[in-house]
């Protein structure tokens, strides 16, 4: 990717291409704060991506099966959108994203939400359209959360009270049999 020679780039929008691999040379973009990789054919994100000063990372509508464990190194990251992928688990290191305000993990294959998420200062959290059965009780500690989207999950019970949620979108259906 010859774009990696533009070392002063702050914003890079690679939306809707046919990209299958992000080259390691992306580490040369040490000014990059916004990266949109949506609607490509990525099956993974390289660990070296986590060495960038990203504030926004959008990698929705790809074929991601997981996130790199190094994701916790993105200390300035405020928005992470990995919706519409094939992610089955989130790494524990996601709890190290101390600046993260918005997390969109909609339309993946998640069954469990890691407790480390309560460490995040999330204002908006979308985990709708997954396979989550239970919302951990510890999520009550997410005091900054204002928007929680969790519809279309096979939840076994309604969500317990979550502190300051102003907007709760929940489609709860009791399954009998």
PDB file of C-alpha atoms in Angstrom:
ATOM      1  CA  UNK A   1       0.000   0.000   0.000  1.00  0.00           C
ATOM      2  CA  UNK A   2       1.782   3.112  -1.216  1.00  0.00           C
ATOM      3  CA  UNK A   3      -0.358   5.254   1.065  1.00  0.00           C
ATOM      4  CA  UNK A   4       1.996   4.266   3.866  1.00  0.00           C
ATOM      5  CA  UNK A   5       4.520   6.753   2.468  1.00  0.00           C
ATOM      6  CA  UNK A   6       2.246   9.680   3.389  1.00  0.00           C
ATOM      7  CA  UNK A   7       3.551   9.858   6.942  1.00  0.00           C
ATOM      8  CA  UNK A   8       1.575  13.027   7.777  1.00  0.00           C
ATOM      9  CA  UNK A   9      -1.824  11.450   7.092  1.00  0.00           C
ATOM     10  CA  UNK A  10      -4.299  12.005   9.919  1.00  0.00           C
ATOM     11  CA  UNK A  11      -7.382  10.525   8.248  1.00  0.00           C
ATOM     12  CA  UNK A  12      -7.523   7.471   6.026  1.00  0.00           C
ATOM     13  CA  UNK A  13     -10.812   6.263   4.566  1.00  0.00           C
ATOM     14  CA  UNK A  14     -10.502   2.923   2.763  1.00  0.00           C
ATOM     15  CA  UNK A  15     -14.255   2.244   2.797  1.00  0.00           C
ATOM     16  CA  UNK A  16     -15.669  -0.285   0.312  1.00  0.00           C
ATOM     17  CA  UNK A  17     -12.627  -1.621  -1.462  1.00  0.00           C
ATOM     18  CA  UNK A  18     -11.401  -5.185  -1.854  1.00  0.00           C
ATOM     19  CA  UNK A  19      -8.634  -5.034   0.744  1.00  0.00           C
ATOM     20  CA  UNK A  20      -7.764  -8.417   2.239  1.00  0.00           C
ATOM     21  CA  UNK A  21      -4.617  -7.539   4.198  1.00  0.00           C
ATOM     22  CA  UNK A  22      -3.355  -4.404   5.920  1.00  0.00           C
ATOM     23  CA  UNK A  23       0.414  -4.178   5.366  1.00  0.00           C
ATOM     24  CA  UNK A  24       2.729  -3.768   8.343  1.00  0.00           C
ATOM     25  CA  UNK A  25       4.000  -0.564   6.714  1.00  0.00           C
ATOM     26  CA  UNK A  26       0.891   1.132   8.098  1.00  0.00           C
ATOM     27  CA  UNK A  27       2.972   1.757  11.240  1.00  0.00           C
ATOM     28  CA  UNK A  28       4.658   4.554   9.259  1.00  0.00           C
ATOM     29  CA  UNK A  29       1.464   6.602   9.577  1.00  0.00           C
ATOM     30  CA  UNK A  30       2.274   7.880  13.056  1.00  0.00           C
ATOM     31  CA  UNK A  31      -0.105  10.867  12.731  1.00  0.00           C
ATOM     32  CA  UNK A  32      -3.132   8.718  11.831  1.00  0.00           C
ATOM     33  CA  UNK A  33      -6.070   9.309  14.183  1.00  0.00           C
ATOM     34  CA  UNK A  34      -9.002   8.163  11.982  1.00  0.00           C
ATOM     35  CA  UNK A  35      -9.039   4.881  10.054  1.00  0.00           C
ATOM     36  CA  UNK A  36     -12.046   3.497   8.194  1.00  0.00           C
ATOM     37  CA  UNK A  37     -11.597  -0.040   6.870  1.00  0.00           C
ATOM     38  CA  UNK A  38     -15.313  -0.797   6.448  1.00  0.00           C
ATOM     39  CA  UNK A  39     -16.698  -3.008   3.712  1.00  0.00           C
ATOM     40  CA  UNK A  40     -13.516  -4.754   2.730  1.00  0.00           C
ATOM     41  CA  UNK A  41     -12.493  -8.405   2.920  1.00  0.00           C
ATOM     42  CA  UNK A  42     -10.315  -8.350   6.018  1.00  0.00           C
ATOM     43  CA  UNK A  43     -10.156 -11.555   8.044  1.00  0.00           C
ATOM     44  CA  UNK A  44      -7.853 -10.029  10.661  1.00  0.00           C
ATOM     45  CA  UNK A  45      -6.372  -6.758  11.841  1.00  0.00           C
ATOM     46  CA  UNK A  46      -2.593  -6.686  12.178  1.00  0.00           C
ATOM     47  CA  UNK A  47      -1.169  -6.187  15.670  1.00  0.00           C
ATOM     48  CA  UNK A  48       0.997  -3.328  14.377  1.00  0.00           C
ATOM     49  CA  UNK A  49      -2.179  -1.288  13.809  1.00  0.00           C
ATOM     50  CA  UNK A  50      -2.404  -0.989  17.577  1.00  0.00           C
ATOM     51  CA  UNK A  51       0.772   1.089  17.653  1.00  0.00           C
ATOM     52  CA  UNK A  52      -0.937   4.022  15.926  1.00  0.00           C
ATOM     53  CA  UNK A  53      -2.441   7.055  17.716  1.00  0.00           C
ATOM     54  CA  UNK A  54      -5.949   6.174  16.494  1.00  0.00           C
ATOM     55  CA  UNK A  55      -8.964   7.903  18.009  1.00  0.00           C
ATOM     56  CA  UNK A  56     -11.461   6.278  15.642  1.00  0.00           C
ATOM     57  CA  UNK A  57     -11.200   2.782  14.170  1.00  0.00           C
ATOM     58  CA  UNK A  58     -14.000   1.534  11.949  1.00  0.00           C
ATOM     59  CA  UNK A  59     -13.665  -1.998  10.589  1.00  0.00           C
ATOM     60  CA  UNK A  60     -17.296  -2.967  10.131  1.00  0.00           C
ATOM     61  CA  UNK A  61     -18.586  -5.286   7.412  1.00  0.00           C
ATOM     62  CA  UNK A  62     -15.478  -7.392   6.991  1.00  0.00           C
ATOM     63  CA  UNK A  63     -14.731 -11.012   7.858  1.00  0.00           C
ATOM     64  CA  UNK A  64     -12.953 -10.450  11.158  1.00  0.00           C
ATOM     65  CA  UNK A  65     -13.003 -13.483  13.427  1.00  0.00           C
ATOM     66  CA  UNK A  66     -11.275 -11.753  16.337  1.00  0.00           C
ATOM     67  CA  UNK A  67      -9.470  -8.623  17.447  1.00  0.00           C
ATOM     68  CA  UNK A  68      -5.745  -8.596  18.167  1.00  0.00           C
ATOM     69  CA  UNK A  69      -4.778  -8.861  21.843  1.00  0.00           C
ATOM     70  CA  UNK A  70      -2.692  -5.732  21.291  1.00  0.00           C
ATOM     71  CA  UNK A  71      -5.944  -3.739  20.952  1.00  0.00           C
ATOM     72  CA  UNK A  72      -5.374  -2.517  24.510  1.00  0.00           C
ATOM     73  CA  UNK A  73      -2.431  -0.432  23.281  1.00  0.00           C
ATOM     74  CA  UNK A  74      -4.799   1.995  21.532  1.00  0.00           C
ATOM     75  CA  UNK A  75      -4.867   4.300  24.571  1.00  0.00           C
ATOM     76  CA  UNK A  76      -6.353   7.255  22.648  1.00  0.00           C
ATOM     77  CA  UNK A  77      -9.111   5.262  20.926  1.00  0.00           C
ATOM     78  CA  UNK A  78     -12.514   6.869  21.501  1.00  0.00           C
ATOM     79  CA  UNK A  79     -14.650   4.986  18.977  1.00  0.00           C
ATOM     80  CA  UNK A  80     -14.408   1.355  17.873  1.00  0.00           C
ATOM     81  CA  UNK A  81     -16.825  -0.094  15.325  1.00  0.00           C
ATOM     82  CA  UNK A  82     -16.318  -3.746  14.430  1.00  0.00           C
ATOM     83  CA  UNK A  83     -19.962  -4.452  13.679  1.00  0.00           C
ATOM     84  CA  UNK A  84     -21.066  -6.950  11.046  1.00  0.00           C
ATOM     85  CA  UNK A  85     -18.118  -9.307  11.285  1.00  0.00           C
ATOM     86  CA  UNK A  86     -17.621 -12.882  12.518  1.00  0.00           C
ATOM     87  CA  UNK A  87     -16.142 -12.135  15.936  1.00  0.00           C
ATOM     88  CA  UNK A  88     -16.779 -14.860  18.524  1.00  0.00           C
ATOM     89  CA  UNK A  89     -14.840 -13.465  21.504  1.00  0.00           C
ATOM     90  CA  UNK A  90     -13.361 -10.167  22.600  1.00  0.00           C
ATOM     91  CA  UNK A  91      -9.858 -10.096  24.063  1.00  0.00           C
ATOM     92  CA  UNK A  92      -9.563  -9.200  27.752  1.00  0.00           C
ATOM     93  CA  UNK A  93      -7.238  -6.379  26.728  1.00  0.00           C
ATOM     94  CA  UNK A  94     -10.249  -4.464  25.431  1.00  0.00           C
ATOM     95  CA  UNK A  95     -10.640  -3.312  29.037  1.00  0.00           C
ATOM     96  CA  UNK A  96      -7.440  -1.275  28.649  1.00  0.00           C
ATOM     97  CA  UNK A  97      -9.043   1.172  26.195  1.00  0.00           C
ATOM     98  CA  UNK A  98      -9.442   3.881  28.843  1.00  0.00           C
ATOM     99  CA  UNK A  99     -10.558   6.569  26.354  1.00  0.00           C
ATOM    100  CA  UNK A 100     -13.199   4.457  24.572  1.00  0.00           C
ATOM    101  CA  UNK A 101     -16.596   6.195  24.535  1.00  0.00           C
ATOM    102  CA  UNK A 102     -18.400   4.267  21.784  1.00  0.00           C
ATOM    103  CA  UNK A 103     -18.215   0.532  21.117  1.00  0.00           C
ATOM    104  CA  UNK A 104     -20.189  -1.102  18.315  1.00  0.00           C
ATOM    105  CA  UNK A 105     -19.952  -4.895  18.179  1.00  0.00           C
ATOM    106  CA  UNK A 106     -23.380  -5.373  16.564  1.00  0.00           C
ATOM    107  CA  UNK A 107     -23.977  -8.390  14.295  1.00  0.00           C
ATOM    108  CA  UNK A 108     -21.189 -10.703  15.356  1.00  0.00           C
ATOM    109  CA  UNK A 109     -21.216 -14.140  16.979  1.00  0.00           C
ATOM    110  CA  UNK A 110     -20.515 -13.151  20.573  1.00  0.00           C
ATOM    111  CA  UNK A 111     -21.999 -15.358  23.293  1.00  0.00           C
ATOM    112  CA  UNK A 112     -20.268 -13.762  26.274  1.00  0.00           C
ATOM    113  CA  UNK A 113     -19.424 -10.171  27.107  1.00  0.00           C
ATOM    114  CA  UNK A 114     -16.103  -9.905  28.947  1.00  0.00           C
ATOM    115  CA  UNK A 115     -16.238  -8.329  32.396  1.00  0.00           C
ATOM    116  CA  UNK A 116     -13.325  -6.108  31.376  1.00  0.00           C
ATOM    117  CA  UNK A 117     -15.840  -3.955  29.498  1.00  0.00           C
ATOM    118  CA  UNK A 118     -16.880  -2.360  32.798  1.00  0.00           C
ATOM    119  CA  UNK A 119     -13.437  -0.718  32.917  1.00  0.00           C
ATOM    120  CA  UNK A 120     -14.355   1.399  29.893  1.00  0.00           C
ATOM    121  CA  UNK A 121     -15.883   4.894  30.065  1.00  0.00           C
ATOM    122  CA  UNK A 122     -18.497   3.910  27.467  1.00  0.00           C
ATOM    123  CA  UNK A 123     -21.300   6.323  26.667  1.00  0.00           C
ATOM    124  CA  UNK A 124     -22.734   4.218  23.823  1.00  0.00           C
ATOM    125  CA  UNK A 125     -22.566   0.424  23.617  1.00  0.00           C
ATOM    126  CA  UNK A 126     -24.212  -1.584  20.836  1.00  0.00           C
ATOM    127  CA  UNK A 127     -24.042  -5.360  21.083  1.00  0.00           C
ATOM    128  CA  UNK A 128     -27.350  -6.071  19.364  1.00  0.00           C
ATOM    129  CA  UNK A 129     -27.753  -9.046  17.028  1.00  0.00           C
ATOM    130  CA  UNK A 130     -25.296 -11.365  18.753  1.00  0.00           C
ATOM    131  CA  UNK A 131     -25.814 -14.575  20.726  1.00  0.00           C
ATOM    132  CA  UNK A 132     -25.509 -13.160  24.241  1.00  0.00           C
ATOM    133  CA  UNK A 133     -27.576 -15.046  26.842  1.00  0.00           C
ATOM    134  CA  UNK A 134     -26.704 -13.073  29.973  1.00  0.00           C
ATOM    135  CA  UNK A 135     -25.664  -9.517  30.712  1.00  0.00           C
ATOM    136  CA  UNK A 136     -23.140  -9.652  33.556  1.00  0.00           C
ATOM    137  CA  UNK A 137     -24.407  -8.048  36.776  1.00  0.00           C
ATOM    138  CA  UNK A 138     -21.176  -6.054  36.982  1.00  0.00           C
ATOM    139  CA  UNK A 139     -22.391  -3.977  34.015  1.00  0.00           C
ATOM    140  CA  UNK A 140     -24.319  -1.934  36.602  1.00  0.00           C
ATOM    141  CA  UNK A 141     -20.993  -0.241  37.268  1.00  0.00           C
ATOM    142  CA  UNK A 142     -20.958   1.345  33.806  1.00  0.00           C
ATOM    143  CA  UNK A 143     -21.979   4.714  35.226  1.00  0.00           C
ATOM    144  CA  UNK A 144     -21.297   6.823  32.106  1.00  0.00           C
ATOM    145  CA  UNK A 145     -23.371   4.627  29.788  1.00  0.00           C
ATOM    146  CA  UNK A 146     -26.190   6.584  28.130  1.00  0.00           C
ATOM    147  CA  UNK A 147     -27.143   4.401  25.158  1.00  0.00           C
ATOM    148  CA  UNK A 148     -27.338   0.613  25.361  1.00  0.00           C
ATOM    149  CA  UNK A 149     -28.482  -1.345  22.313  1.00  0.00           C
ATOM    150  CA  UNK A 150     -28.957  -5.054  22.912  1.00  0.00           C
ATOM    151  CA  UNK A 151     -31.911  -6.183  20.835  1.00  0.00           C
ATOM    152  CA  UNK A 152     -31.903  -9.480  18.950  1.00  0.00           C
ATOM    153  CA  UNK A 153     -29.906 -11.463  21.486  1.00  0.00           C
ATOM    154  CA  UNK A 154     -31.308 -14.633  23.074  1.00  0.00           C
ATOM    155  CA  UNK A 155     -31.265 -13.016  26.530  1.00  0.00           C
ATOM    156  CA  UNK A 156     -32.537 -15.310  29.280  1.00  0.00           C
ATOM    157  CA  UNK A 157     -33.825 -12.452  31.422  1.00  0.00           C
ATOM    158  CA  UNK A 158     -34.381  -8.720  31.112  1.00  0.00           C
ATOM    159  CA  UNK A 159     -31.278  -6.636  31.764  1.00  0.00           C
ATOM    160  CA  UNK A 160     -30.657  -5.584  35.338  1.00  0.00           C
ATOM    161  CA  UNK A 161     -30.644  -1.859  35.968  1.00  0.00           C
ATOM    162  CA  UNK A 162     -27.739  -0.129  34.282  1.00  0.00           C
ATOM    163  CA  UNK A 163     -26.929   3.182  35.979  1.00  0.00           C
ATOM    164  CA  UNK A 164     -27.502   6.229  33.771  1.00  0.00           C
ATOM    165  CA  UNK A 165     -28.856   4.680  30.592  1.00  0.00           C
ATOM    166  CA  UNK A 166     -30.979   7.290  28.835  1.00  0.00           C
ATOM    167  CA  UNK A 167     -31.752   5.156  25.805  1.00  0.00           C
ATOM    168  CA  UNK A 168     -32.248   1.416  26.146  1.00  0.00           C
ATOM    169  CA  UNK A 169     -33.186  -0.591  23.092  1.00  0.00           C
ATOM    170  CA  UNK A 170     -34.016  -4.124  24.153  1.00  0.00           C
ATOM    171  CA  UNK A 171     -36.023  -6.767  22.342  1.00  0.00           C
ATOM    172  CA  UNK A 172     -36.615  -9.346  25.066  1.00  0.00           C
ATOM    173  CA  UNK A 173     -38.507 -12.498  24.143  1.00  0.00           C
ATOM    174  CA  UNK A 174     -39.075 -15.364  26.517  1.00  0.00           C
ATOM    175  CA  UNK A 175     -38.377 -18.664  24.811  1.00  0.00           C
ATOM    176  CA  UNK A 176     -40.558 -21.512  26.014  1.00  0.00           C
ATOM    177  CA  UNK A 177     -39.675 -25.119  25.332  1.00  0.00           C
TER     178      UNK A 177
END
